[in-house]
Structures are given as C-alpha cells and as structure tokens.
CSV table of C-alpha atoms in Angstrom, one decimal:
chain,number,residue,atom,x,y,z
A,1,UNK,CA,14.9,153.3,100.4
A,2,UNK,CA,11.4,152.2,101.4
A,3,UNK,CA,10.8,153.4,104.9
A,4,UNK,CA,8.9,156.7,105.1
A,5,UNK,CA,10.6,158.7,107.9
A,6,UNK,CA,8.4,160.6,110.4
A,7,UNK,CA,8.9,164.3,109.7
A,8,UNK,CA,8.5,167.2,112.0
A,9,UNK,CA,8.3,170.3,109.8
A,10,UNK,CA,7.4,173.9,109.4
A,11,UNK,CA,6.7,175.8,106.2
A,12,UNK,CA,6.2,179.4,105.0
A,13,UNK,CA,4.6,179.8,101.6
A,14,UNK,CA,4.8,183.0,99.5
A,15,UNK,CA,2.8,183.7,96.3
A,16,UNK,CA,4.8,185.6,93.6
A,17,UNK,CA,3.4,187.7,90.8
A,18,UNK,CA,0.1,188.6,92.5
A,19,UNK,CA,-0.5,192.3,92.7
A,20,UNK,CA,-1.8,192.0,96.3
A,21,UNK,CA,0.5,193.0,99.1
A,22,UNK,CA,-1.4,190.8,101.6
A,23,UNK,CA,-0.8,187.0,101.5
A,24,UNK,CA,-3.5,186.2,104.1
A,25,UNK,CA,-5.9,184.8,101.5
A,26,UNK,CA,-3.2,182.4,100.2
A,27,UNK,CA,-2.2,181.4,103.7
A,28,UNK,CA,-5.9,180.8,104.6
A,29,UNK,CA,-6.2,178.6,101.5
A,30,UNK,CA,-3.3,176.5,102.8
A,31,UNK,CA,-4.9,176.1,106.1
A,32,UNK,CA,-8.0,174.7,104.3
A,33,UNK,CA,-5.8,172.2,102.5
A,34,UNK,CA,-4.0,171.2,105.7
A,35,UNK,CA,-7.4,170.7,107.5
A,36,UNK,CA,-8.3,168.1,104.8
A,37,UNK,CA,-4.8,166.4,105.0
A,38,UNK,CA,-5.5,164.7,108.3
A,39,UNK,CA,-2.0,165.8,109.5
A,40,UNK,CA,-1.3,167.8,112.8
A,41,UNK,CA,-0.6,171.4,112.0
A,42,UNK,CA,-0.6,174.8,113.7
A,43,UNK,CA,-0.2,178.2,112.2
A,44,UNK,CA,2.1,180.8,113.8
A,45,UNK,CA,3.2,184.3,112.8
A,46,UNK,CA,5.7,183.3,110.1
A,47,UNK,CA,4.7,179.8,109.0
A,48,UNK,CA,2.9,176.7,110.0
A,49,UNK,CA,4.1,173.7,112.0
A,50,UNK,CA,3.2,170.4,110.3
A,51,UNK,CA,4.1,166.8,111.0
A,52,UNK,CA,3.5,163.3,109.9
A,53,UNK,CA,5.0,160.7,107.6
A,54,UNK,CA,7.5,162.5,105.2
A,55,UNK,CA,5.5,161.6,102.1
A,56,UNK,CA,2.3,163.0,103.5
A,57,UNK,CA,3.9,166.2,104.8
A,58,UNK,CA,5.5,166.7,101.4
A,59,UNK,CA,2.2,166.0,99.6
A,60,UNK,CA,0.3,168.4,101.8
A,61,UNK,CA,2.7,171.2,101.0
A,62,UNK,CA,2.6,170.3,97.3
A,63,UNK,CA,-1.2,170.5,97.4
A,64,UNK,CA,-0.9,174.0,99.1
A,65,UNK,CA,1.1,175.1,96.1
A,66,UNK,CA,-1.5,173.6,93.7
A,67,UNK,CA,-4.3,175.3,95.6
A,68,UNK,CA,-2.6,178.7,95.7
A,69,UNK,CA,-1.8,178.4,92.0
A,70,UNK,CA,-5.6,177.7,91.5
A,71,UNK,CA,-6.4,181.0,93.2
A,72,UNK,CA,-4.4,182.8,90.5
A,73,UNK,CA,-0.8,183.0,91.8
A,74,UNK,CA,1.4,182.2,88.8
A,75,UNK,CA,4.4,181.3,91.0
A,76,UNK,CA,4.7,180.1,94.6
A,77,UNK,CA,7.9,179.8,96.7
A,78,UNK,CA,8.1,178.0,100.0
A,79,UNK,CA,10.6,177.7,102.7
A,80,UNK,CA,10.4,174.3,104.6
A,81,UNK,CA,12.3,173.3,107.7
A,82,UNK,CA,12.0,169.5,108.1
A,83,UNK,CA,13.6,167.2,110.7
A,84,UNK,CA,13.8,163.5,111.3
A,85,UNK,CA,15.2,161.4,114.1
A,86,UNK,CA,15.9,157.7,114.6
A,87,UNK,CA,17.1,157.8,118.3
A,88,UNK,CA,13.5,157.4,119.5
A,89,UNK,CA,9.9,157.1,118.4
A,90,UNK,CA,7.9,160.3,118.1
A,91,UNK,CA,4.3,159.7,119.1
A,92,UNK,CA,2.3,160.9,116.1
A,93,UNK,CA,1.4,164.5,116.3
A,94,UNK,CA,3.6,165.3,119.3
A,95,UNK,CA,6.8,166.2,117.6
A,96,UNK,CA,6.5,170.0,117.5
A,97,UNK,CA,4.6,170.3,120.8
A,98,UNK,CA,7.0,168.1,122.5
A,99,UNK,CA,9.9,170.3,121.5
A,100,UNK,CA,8.2,173.4,123.0
A,101,UNK,CA,7.4,171.6,126.2
A,102,UNK,CA,11.0,170.5,126.8
A,103,UNK,CA,12.2,174.1,126.4
A,104,UNK,CA,9.5,175.4,128.7
A,105,UNK,CA,10.4,172.9,131.3
A,106,UNK,CA,14.0,174.1,131.3
A,107,UNK,CA,13.0,177.7,131.5
A,108,UNK,CA,10.6,176.9,134.3
A,109,UNK,CA,13.5,175.7,136.4
A,110,UNK,CA,15.2,179.2,135.9
A,111,UNK,CA,12.2,180.8,137.5
A,112,UNK,CA,12.1,178.4,140.4
A,113,UNK,CA,15.8,179.0,141.0
A,114,UNK,CA,15.2,182.8,140.9
A,115,UNK,CA,12.5,182.6,143.5
A,116,UNK,CA,14.9,181.0,146.1
B,1,UNK,CA,21.3,203.4,103.5
B,2,UNK,CA,20.5,204.8,106.8
B,3,UNK,CA,17.0,203.8,107.7
B,4,UNK,CA,16.6,200.7,109.8
B,5,UNK,CA,13.6,198.8,108.4
B,6,UNK,CA,11.2,197.2,110.8
B,7,UNK,CA,11.6,193.4,110.5
B,8,UNK,CA,9.1,190.7,111.2
B,9,UNK,CA,11.1,187.5,111.5
B,10,UNK,CA,11.4,183.9,112.6
B,11,UNK,CA,14.4,181.8,113.3
B,12,UNK,CA,15.5,178.3,114.0
B,13,UNK,CA,18.9,177.7,115.5
B,14,UNK,CA,20.8,174.4,115.4
B,15,UNK,CA,24.0,173.6,117.3
B,16,UNK,CA,26.5,171.5,115.4
B,17,UNK,CA,29.2,169.2,116.8
B,18,UNK,CA,27.6,168.7,120.2
B,19,UNK,CA,27.2,165.0,121.1
B,20,UNK,CA,23.7,165.7,122.5
B,21,UNK,CA,20.7,164.7,120.3
B,22,UNK,CA,18.5,167.2,122.1
B,23,UNK,CA,18.8,170.9,121.3
B,24,UNK,CA,16.4,172.0,124.0
B,25,UNK,CA,19.1,173.4,126.3
B,26,UNK,CA,20.4,175.6,123.4
B,27,UNK,CA,16.9,176.7,122.5
B,28,UNK,CA,16.3,177.6,126.1
B,29,UNK,CA,19.5,179.6,126.2
B,30,UNK,CA,18.3,181.6,123.1
B,31,UNK,CA,15.0,182.3,124.9
B,32,UNK,CA,17.0,183.8,127.8
B,33,UNK,CA,18.9,186.0,125.4
B,34,UNK,CA,15.7,187.1,123.7
B,35,UNK,CA,14.1,187.9,127.1
B,36,UNK,CA,16.9,190.4,127.6
B,37,UNK,CA,16.7,191.9,124.1
B,38,UNK,CA,13.5,193.8,124.8
B,39,UNK,CA,12.1,192.6,121.5
B,40,UNK,CA,8.8,190.8,121.0
B,41,UNK,CA,9.3,187.1,120.5
B,42,UNK,CA,7.3,183.8,120.7
B,43,UNK,CA,8.6,180.3,120.5
B,44,UNK,CA,6.8,177.7,118.5
B,45,UNK,CA,7.5,174.0,117.5
B,46,UNK,CA,10.1,174.7,114.9
B,47,UNK,CA,11.5,178.2,115.7
B,48,UNK,CA,10.8,181.5,117.3
B,49,UNK,CA,8.9,184.5,116.0
B,50,UNK,CA,10.9,187.7,116.6
B,51,UNK,CA,10.3,191.3,115.4
B,52,UNK,CA,11.7,194.8,115.8
B,53,UNK,CA,14.1,197.1,114.0
B,54,UNK,CA,16.2,195.0,111.6
B,55,UNK,CA,19.5,195.8,113.4
B,56,UNK,CA,18.2,194.7,116.8
B,57,UNK,CA,16.6,191.6,115.4
B,58,UNK,CA,19.9,190.7,113.7
B,59,UNK,CA,21.9,191.5,116.9
B,60,UNK,CA,19.6,189.3,119.0
B,61,UNK,CA,20.1,186.3,116.8
B,62,UNK,CA,23.9,187.0,116.7
B,63,UNK,CA,23.8,187.1,120.5
B,64,UNK,CA,22.0,183.7,120.5
B,65,UNK,CA,24.8,182.3,118.4
B,66,UNK,CA,27.4,183.7,120.8
B,67,UNK,CA,25.5,182.4,123.9
B,68,UNK,CA,25.1,178.9,122.3
B,69,UNK,CA,28.8,178.9,121.4
B,70,UNK,CA,29.5,179.8,125.1
B,71,UNK,CA,27.6,176.6,126.2
B,72,UNK,CA,30.1,174.6,124.2
B,73,UNK,CA,28.7,174.3,120.7
B,74,UNK,CA,31.7,174.7,118.3
B,75,UNK,CA,29.4,175.5,115.4
B,76,UNK,CA,25.9,177.0,115.1
B,77,UNK,CA,23.6,177.2,112.0
B,78,UNK,CA,20.4,179.2,111.9
B,79,UNK,CA,17.6,179.6,109.4
B,80,UNK,CA,16.1,183.0,109.4
B,81,UNK,CA,12.9,184.2,107.6
B,82,UNK,CA,12.7,187.9,107.6
B,83,UNK,CA,10.2,190.3,106.0
B,84,UNK,CA,9.9,194.1,105.6
B,85,UNK,CA,7.2,196.2,104.1
B,86,UNK,CA,6.8,199.9,103.2
B,87,UNK,CA,3.1,200.0,102.2
B,88,UNK,CA,2.0,200.6,105.8
B,89,UNK,CA,3.4,201.1,109.3
B,90,UNK,CA,3.5,198.0,111.5
B,91,UNK,CA,2.7,198.9,115.1
B,92,UNK,CA,5.8,197.7,117.0
B,93,UNK,CA,5.3,194.1,118.3
B,94,UNK,CA,2.2,193.4,116.2
B,95,UNK,CA,3.7,192.1,112.9
B,96,UNK,CA,3.6,188.4,113.5
B,97,UNK,CA,0.4,188.4,115.6
B,98,UNK,CA,-1.4,190.6,113.0
B,99,UNK,CA,-0.6,188.1,110.3
B,100,UNK,CA,-2.2,185.2,112.2
B,101,UNK,CA,-5.2,187.3,113.1
B,102,UNK,CA,-5.9,188.2,109.5
B,103,UNK,CA,-5.8,184.6,108.4
B,104,UNK,CA,-8.0,183.5,111.3
B,105,UNK,CA,-10.6,186.2,110.3
B,106,UNK,CA,-10.7,184.8,106.8
B,107,UNK,CA,-11.1,181.2,108.1
B,108,UNK,CA,-13.8,182.3,110.6
B,109,UNK,CA,-15.9,183.5,107.6
B,110,UNK,CA,-15.7,179.9,106.1
B,111,UNK,CA,-17.2,178.6,109.3
B,112,UNK,CA,-20.0,181.2,109.3
B,113,UNK,CA,-20.8,180.4,105.7
B,114,UNK,CA,-20.9,176.7,106.5
B,115,UNK,CA,-23.4,177.2,109.3
B,116,UNK,CA,-26.0,178.7,106.9
C,1,UNK,CA,28.0,190.8,123.6
C,2,UNK,CA,30.6,192.8,121.8
C,3,UNK,CA,32.4,190.4,119.5
C,4,UNK,CA,31.1,190.3,115.9
C,5,UNK,CA,31.1,186.7,114.9
C,6,UNK,CA,32.3,185.8,111.3
C,7,UNK,CA,29.2,184.6,109.4
C,8,UNK,CA,29.0,182.3,106.5
C,9,UNK,CA,25.6,182.8,105.0
C,10,UNK,CA,23.2,182.3,102.1
C,11,UNK,CA,20.0,184.2,101.3
C,12,UNK,CA,17.1,184.2,98.9
C,13,UNK,CA,15.0,187.4,98.6
C,14,UNK,CA,11.5,187.5,97.3
C,15,UNK,CA,9.5,190.6,96.4
C,16,UNK,CA,5.8,190.5,97.3
C,17,UNK,CA,3.0,192.5,95.8
C,18,UNK,CA,4.7,193.2,92.5
C,19,UNK,CA,2.6,192.2,89.5
C,20,UNK,CA,5.7,190.7,87.8
C,21,UNK,CA,6.1,186.9,87.8
C,22,UNK,CA,9.9,187.3,87.2
C,23,UNK,CA,12.1,188.3,90.2
C,24,UNK,CA,15.2,188.6,88.1
C,25,UNK,CA,15.2,192.5,88.2
C,26,UNK,CA,15.1,192.4,92.0
C,27,UNK,CA,17.8,189.8,92.3
C,28,UNK,CA,20.0,191.8,89.9
C,29,UNK,CA,19.4,194.9,92.1
C,30,UNK,CA,20.6,192.8,95.1
C,31,UNK,CA,23.8,191.8,93.2
C,32,UNK,CA,24.5,195.5,92.7
C,33,UNK,CA,24.1,196.2,96.4
C,34,UNK,CA,26.4,193.3,97.3
C,35,UNK,CA,29.0,194.5,94.8
C,36,UNK,CA,29.2,197.7,96.7
C,37,UNK,CA,29.3,195.9,100.1
C,38,UNK,CA,32.8,194.7,99.8
C,39,UNK,CA,31.8,191.3,101.0
C,40,UNK,CA,32.5,188.0,99.2
C,41,UNK,CA,29.3,186.8,97.5
C,42,UNK,CA,28.3,184.4,94.8
C,43,UNK,CA,24.8,183.9,93.2
C,44,UNK,CA,23.5,180.4,92.5
C,45,UNK,CA,20.1,179.1,91.2
C,46,UNK,CA,18.2,179.6,94.4
C,47,UNK,CA,20.0,182.3,96.4
C,48,UNK,CA,23.3,184.0,97.0
C,49,UNK,CA,26.2,182.9,99.1
C,50,UNK,CA,27.5,185.7,101.3
C,51,UNK,CA,30.0,185.9,104.1
C,52,UNK,CA,31.8,188.4,106.4
C,53,UNK,CA,31.4,189.8,109.9
C,54,UNK,CA,27.8,189.1,111.0
C,55,UNK,CA,26.9,192.8,111.3
C,56,UNK,CA,28.1,193.5,107.7
C,57,UNK,CA,26.3,190.5,106.3
C,58,UNK,CA,23.1,191.5,108.0
C,59,UNK,CA,23.5,195.1,106.9
C,60,UNK,CA,24.1,194.0,103.2
C,61,UNK,CA,20.9,192.0,103.2
C,62,UNK,CA,19.0,194.9,104.9
C,63,UNK,CA,20.3,197.2,102.1
C,64,UNK,CA,19.0,194.7,99.5
C,65,UNK,CA,15.6,194.9,101.1
C,66,UNK,CA,15.7,198.7,101.0
C,67,UNK,CA,16.9,198.7,97.4
C,68,UNK,CA,14.2,196.3,96.3
C,69,UNK,CA,11.6,198.4,98.1
C,70,UNK,CA,13.0,201.4,96.2
C,71,UNK,CA,12.2,199.6,92.9
C,72,UNK,CA,8.6,199.5,93.9
C,73,UNK,CA,8.1,196.3,95.9
C,74,UNK,CA,5.9,197.1,98.8
C,75,UNK,CA,6.9,194.0,100.7
C,76,UNK,CA,10.1,191.8,100.7
C,77,UNK,CA,10.6,188.4,102.3
C,78,UNK,CA,14.0,186.7,102.6
C,79,UNK,CA,15.2,183.3,103.8
C,80,UNK,CA,18.7,183.5,105.3
C,81,UNK,CA,20.9,180.5,106.3
C,82,UNK,CA,23.7,181.7,108.5
C,83,UNK,CA,26.4,179.8,110.3
C,84,UNK,CA,29.2,180.7,112.8
C,85,UNK,CA,31.9,178.6,114.3
C,86,UNK,CA,34.5,179.1,117.1
C,87,UNK,CA,36.5,175.9,116.7
C,88,UNK,CA,38.8,177.4,114.1
C,89,UNK,CA,39.4,180.7,112.2
C,90,UNK,CA,37.8,181.0,108.8
C,91,UNK,CA,40.1,182.9,106.5
C,92,UNK,CA,38.0,185.8,105.3
C,93,UNK,CA,36.1,185.0,102.1
C,94,UNK,CA,36.9,181.3,102.2
C,95,UNK,CA,34.0,180.0,104.3
C,96,UNK,CA,31.6,178.9,101.6
C,97,UNK,CA,34.2,177.9,99.1
C,98,UNK,CA,36.0,175.9,101.7
C,99,UNK,CA,32.9,173.9,102.4
C,100,UNK,CA,32.5,172.9,98.8
C,101,UNK,CA,36.1,172.0,98.5
C,102,UNK,CA,36.1,169.6,101.4
C,103,UNK,CA,33.0,167.8,100.0
C,104,UNK,CA,34.6,167.6,96.6
C,105,UNK,CA,37.8,166.1,98.1
C,106,UNK,CA,35.7,163.3,99.8
C,107,UNK,CA,33.8,162.6,96.6
C,108,UNK,CA,37.1,162.6,94.5
C,109,UNK,CA,38.3,159.7,96.7
C,110,UNK,CA,35.1,157.7,95.7
C,111,UNK,CA,36.1,158.1,92.1
C,112,UNK,CA,39.7,157.0,92.8
C,113,UNK,CA,38.4,154.0,94.7
C,114,UNK,CA,36.1,153.1,91.8
C,115,UNK,CA,38.9,153.1,89.3
C,116,UNK,CA,40.9,150.4,91.1
D,1,UNK,CA,-4.7,166.8,93.6
D,2,UNK,CA,-3.1,164.5,91.1
D,3,UNK,CA,-0.7,166.6,89.1
D,4,UNK,CA,2.9,166.5,90.3
D,5,UNK,CA,4.2,170.1,90.0
D,6,UNK,CA,7.7,170.7,88.6
D,7,UNK,CA,9.8,171.9,91.5
D,8,UNK,CA,12.9,174.1,91.5
D,9,UNK,CA,14.5,173.7,94.9
D,10,UNK,CA,17.5,174.1,97.1
D,11,UNK,CA,18.3,172.3,100.4
D,12,UNK,CA,20.8,172.4,103.2
D,13,UNK,CA,21.0,169.4,105.5
D,14,UNK,CA,22.5,169.4,108.9
D,15,UNK,CA,23.2,166.3,111.1
D,16,UNK,CA,22.4,166.8,114.8
D,17,UNK,CA,23.9,164.8,117.7
D,18,UNK,CA,27.1,163.8,115.9
D,19,UNK,CA,30.2,164.8,117.8
D,20,UNK,CA,32.0,165.9,114.6
D,21,UNK,CA,32.2,169.6,113.9
D,22,UNK,CA,32.5,169.0,110.2
D,23,UNK,CA,29.4,168.1,108.2
D,24,UNK,CA,31.4,167.4,104.9
D,25,UNK,CA,31.0,163.6,105.2
D,26,UNK,CA,27.3,163.9,105.5
D,27,UNK,CA,27.0,166.4,102.6
D,28,UNK,CA,29.1,164.1,100.5
D,29,UNK,CA,26.8,161.2,101.3
D,30,UNK,CA,23.9,163.3,100.1
D,31,UNK,CA,25.7,164.0,96.8
D,32,UNK,CA,26.0,160.3,96.3
D,33,UNK,CA,22.3,159.9,96.9
D,34,UNK,CA,21.5,162.7,94.5
D,35,UNK,CA,23.8,161.2,91.8
D,36,UNK,CA,21.6,158.1,91.9
D,37,UNK,CA,18.3,160.0,91.8
D,38,UNK,CA,18.6,161.0,88.2
D,39,UNK,CA,17.7,164.6,89.1
D,40,UNK,CA,19.6,167.7,88.1
D,41,UNK,CA,21.5,169.0,91.1
D,42,UNK,CA,24.5,171.3,91.9
D,43,UNK,CA,26.2,171.9,95.2
D,44,UNK,CA,27.1,175.4,96.4
D,45,UNK,CA,28.6,176.8,99.5
D,46,UNK,CA,25.5,176.6,101.7
D,47,UNK,CA,23.3,174.0,100.1
D,48,UNK,CA,22.5,172.1,96.9
D,49,UNK,CA,20.3,173.2,94.0
D,50,UNK,CA,17.9,170.4,93.0
D,51,UNK,CA,15.0,170.2,90.6
D,52,UNK,CA,12.5,167.8,89.1
D,53,UNK,CA,8.9,166.6,89.7
D,54,UNK,CA,8.0,167.6,93.2
D,55,UNK,CA,7.5,164.0,94.4
D,56,UNK,CA,11.0,163.0,93.2
D,57,UNK,CA,12.7,166.0,94.7
D,58,UNK,CA,11.0,165.3,98.0
D,59,UNK,CA,11.9,161.6,97.8
D,60,UNK,CA,15.6,162.5,97.0
D,61,UNK,CA,15.8,164.7,100.1
D,62,UNK,CA,14.1,162.0,102.2
D,63,UNK,CA,16.6,159.5,101.0
D,64,UNK,CA,19.4,161.9,102.0
D,65,UNK,CA,18.0,161.9,105.5
D,66,UNK,CA,17.8,158.1,105.6
D,67,UNK,CA,21.4,157.8,104.3
D,68,UNK,CA,22.8,160.3,106.8
D,69,UNK,CA,20.9,158.5,109.6
D,70,UNK,CA,22.6,155.3,108.3
D,71,UNK,CA,26.0,156.9,108.8
D,72,UNK,CA,25.2,157.4,112.5
D,73,UNK,CA,23.4,160.7,112.8
D,74,UNK,CA,20.5,160.2,115.2
D,75,UNK,CA,18.8,163.4,114.0
D,76,UNK,CA,18.8,165.4,110.8
D,77,UNK,CA,17.4,168.8,110.1
D,78,UNK,CA,17.0,170.3,106.6
D,79,UNK,CA,16.1,173.7,105.2
D,80,UNK,CA,14.4,173.4,101.8
D,81,UNK,CA,13.5,176.3,99.5
D,82,UNK,CA,11.1,175.1,96.8
D,83,UNK,CA,9.3,176.9,94.1
D,84,UNK,CA,6.7,176.1,91.4
D,85,UNK,CA,5.2,178.1,88.6
D,86,UNK,CA,2.3,177.6,86.2
D,87,UNK,CA,2.8,180.6,83.9
D,88,UNK,CA,5.2,178.8,81.7
D,89,UNK,CA,6.8,175.4,81.2
D,90,UNK,CA,10.3,174.9,82.7
D,91,UNK,CA,12.4,172.8,80.4
D,92,UNK,CA,13.4,169.9,82.7
D,93,UNK,CA,16.8,170.6,84.4
D,94,UNK,CA,16.9,174.3,83.4
D,95,UNK,CA,15.0,175.9,86.3
D,96,UNK,CA,17.9,176.9,88.5
D,97,UNK,CA,20.3,177.6,85.7
D,98,UNK,CA,17.7,179.7,83.9
D,99,UNK,CA,17.2,181.9,86.9
D,100,UNK,CA,21.0,182.7,87.1
D,101,UNK,CA,21.2,183.3,83.4
D,102,UNK,CA,18.4,185.9,83.4
D,103,UNK,CA,20.0,187.8,86.3
D,104,UNK,CA,23.4,187.7,84.6
D,105,UNK,CA,21.9,189.1,81.4
D,106,UNK,CA,20.5,192.1,83.3
D,107,UNK,CA,23.8,192.7,85.0
D,108,UNK,CA,25.7,192.4,81.7
D,109,UNK,CA,23.6,195.4,80.4
D,110,UNK,CA,24.9,197.5,83.4
D,111,UNK,CA,28.4,196.8,82.3
D,112,UNK,CA,27.7,197.7,78.6
D,113,UNK,CA,26.0,200.9,79.8
D,114,UNK,CA,29.0,201.8,81.9
D,115,UNK,CA,31.4,201.4,79.0
D,116,UNK,CA,29.6,204.1,77.0
C-alpha cells in the first residue's frame, strides 16, 4: 500500500535499565530530536503530541529511541497512540489542536447555557 | 494492600459502535465528569492528564465510561498511562505539571548555552 | 455512579529507576499478585490480559504497583487498555477469550473459502 | 539516524465511526495484512504481538489502518507499545516469546520451592 496516511499521534517514552529515577533528561533528548524533525509536536504531562505523515511520525519516534539509547539507556519502551481518518483532510499540523478546540467549543456552550 | 498510591495518569477514551466519526461530544462529556471529580486534570490533543489517589483516578475514568455509555455508546475503550513513585512525595496536583517543568528547565539550558 | 462496569483489560507494567535491564522479575511478581486476585488473567509477550469488575481490575493493577515498589523499584509506569460494553452481558472471564475466538472464526472461513 | 532498530511491539486497533459494535471483522482484516507482512505476530485478547525491524513493524500497522479504512471505517485509532534494546541481540522473531519464557521460568521456581 503506497499512500502514506496522515497520522495524529501521541507518545510516551520510558528508558529501562538506567539507575536514575528521573526520566526528564531522556524526555528532553526526545524534544531535541522532534525539534529537528520538522513535525508539529507539543509536550504535556504524560507524553508528547506529534503529527505528520505516518512514516515521518514513526521515524521521529524511532530516532528518539536511538537518541535515548545513545545517552546510555540499554532499553527503551514507548506507548504510542496513533490515529488516521479518511472522511476529511486534516490541515497539516492542526490535527491535535483541532480536536481540543472542538471539545472546548462544546464545553463553552455549557457555560453559556448556565449563565441564562 | 491497604495504601492507596498517588497516581499520575493520562487517558484517551474512544466510543465504539456509534455512527459518528467525531468523538468530541464524548470527550466533552468526560470533561464534565472530571470537573465533578475534584481531581486535577487537563485535556490535550490526544487524551487528558489526570492525577490523584489511584482509587479516585480509576473511579473517575470508570465514571467517564458510564457517562459515555449513557450518551448511547454501546462500547467504550480507553488507553490509560498511569505512574506511581515512592522515592518522594508528589504535592497533590503537581505530578504532571512538575514533569513538564523539569524537561523545560533542561531545554532552557540548551538555549542559554547556544546564546554564548 | 454506583454500578461497577465489567472491564476487559490488558496492562503492561514497567519499573523505572532499577539498574536491571530485565523486567522479568517484576512481571513475575505481578503474576503472583494476579494469582491471588481471583481474576481471570493471561500473560502474553507485551502485557497481561485481565478482566473482571472495574474496581477489582484497577485494584489488582494498583497492587502490582505496590508489590513492584516493594521489590525496590522507586517508580512504576503502566499502560492499561480497558474496555466496557453495555450492549450485552459478558460471561465472567470470557471477555478476552471471546474476542480472540470471534476473530479466529472469521479467519477460519477464509481458509475454507481458499480450499474450494 | 540510519540504523533501523529491532522492535518488539504490540498493538490494538479500533475503528471509529462504524455503526457496528463488534470490531472482529476489522481485527481479522489486520491479521490478513500481518500474514502478508512476513513479520512474526500473535493475536491475544486485547491486541496483537508483532516484531521485526522498526520500519517494517510501523509499515505493517500503517497498512492495517489503510485496510480497515478500505472496509469502510472513516477513522481508525491504534494503541502501540513498542520496545527496543541495545544491550543484546534479539534473535529475529523471539522477542515477545522470549519475554514470556523468562517470566515463566521464574514462576516455575516458585512452584518447585513450594513443593519442598
């Protein structure tokens, strides 16, 4: 199958076998890799939103693994949530933000209703 | 085991068997449930950060399932990332934010170094 | 919301901040906890299927965290997939197995079709 | 980064916006795609173990999305767990099975100890 689907994703990477309890250095290393990837990304408390053509999203996460291994982590485990859709075009870089916006619009109507 | 561990979590809920392509209504319904839970939470592009005593975090996600079922979804599937630690106390409500802050501090040093 | 939904789940637990590259001891400790839980469970290559009333499933995973902390892991992170449904009753203990069976029945028809 | 890390993975795909409560047809379609991928895979109650070079694992899951879209699902969401390690070589196809075996060996010693 040739076509590269547009992927809206989120991932949480964990280094294994490092004596350090903190994973902040490894997460920072991932952010540096993502900055070079050219993809839209945004860190949150338990992972990082990431989106773009599937192959590039996958490659960016792969490169995070490689970079974290290079810092000394013998093993790396990641949880990825990844979604695709064919019902409509997602303007590049607007997949994750668009989802938040639509939910906020619905909740804003609750507040309007409550004020009347 | 009696002690209820403090849990720093993130979850992404998906309704199944609804004809609608959008899941924004269901996600909004979850935000309403979380608002009533008393727990600290914050929505992002592919899920919602949530934290508190494990039992309450689990109950809040359970109640999201129940609420989304009540809107008509016959089936609901959720991905939960959940973490606990015993090396130090997490000030209630500061688990997810604290993680972001520590990574941002590391990255800020990159920028300082680059400016010299 | 009072009713405890029946949950069909799967989880993958990772200890953080242990110097060991292998996580087999920690996963084994979880299996011991699950054996005592009374719930139906089954380990596979990247996690463990688990099912039962939501509260008990959540408690069992909580107790795995507590047990792994007790072995010395300062931090534990778990990925949980959890599903509920209200369209039909799931006979206790048959949720995960039932799903595999239905897929295998569909694939068995492919083979029959190919033989003709 | 050129090297393609060997990935031991597990994924759970969910179609969104299909009126059907059952996802068995879509999961079966994925199994057909995986059978053609040449990769080692094994379905369980809440996902499918899959392993091979990272790029091929990612491509196989991408192709599952494309195939499930082709069956009519406008939207598809997948949860992927993926791990890599550089401390030792994983014999191709033995990553997920090897992990189960090591845990079972540990638990087998419990039983021996109990019999004495």
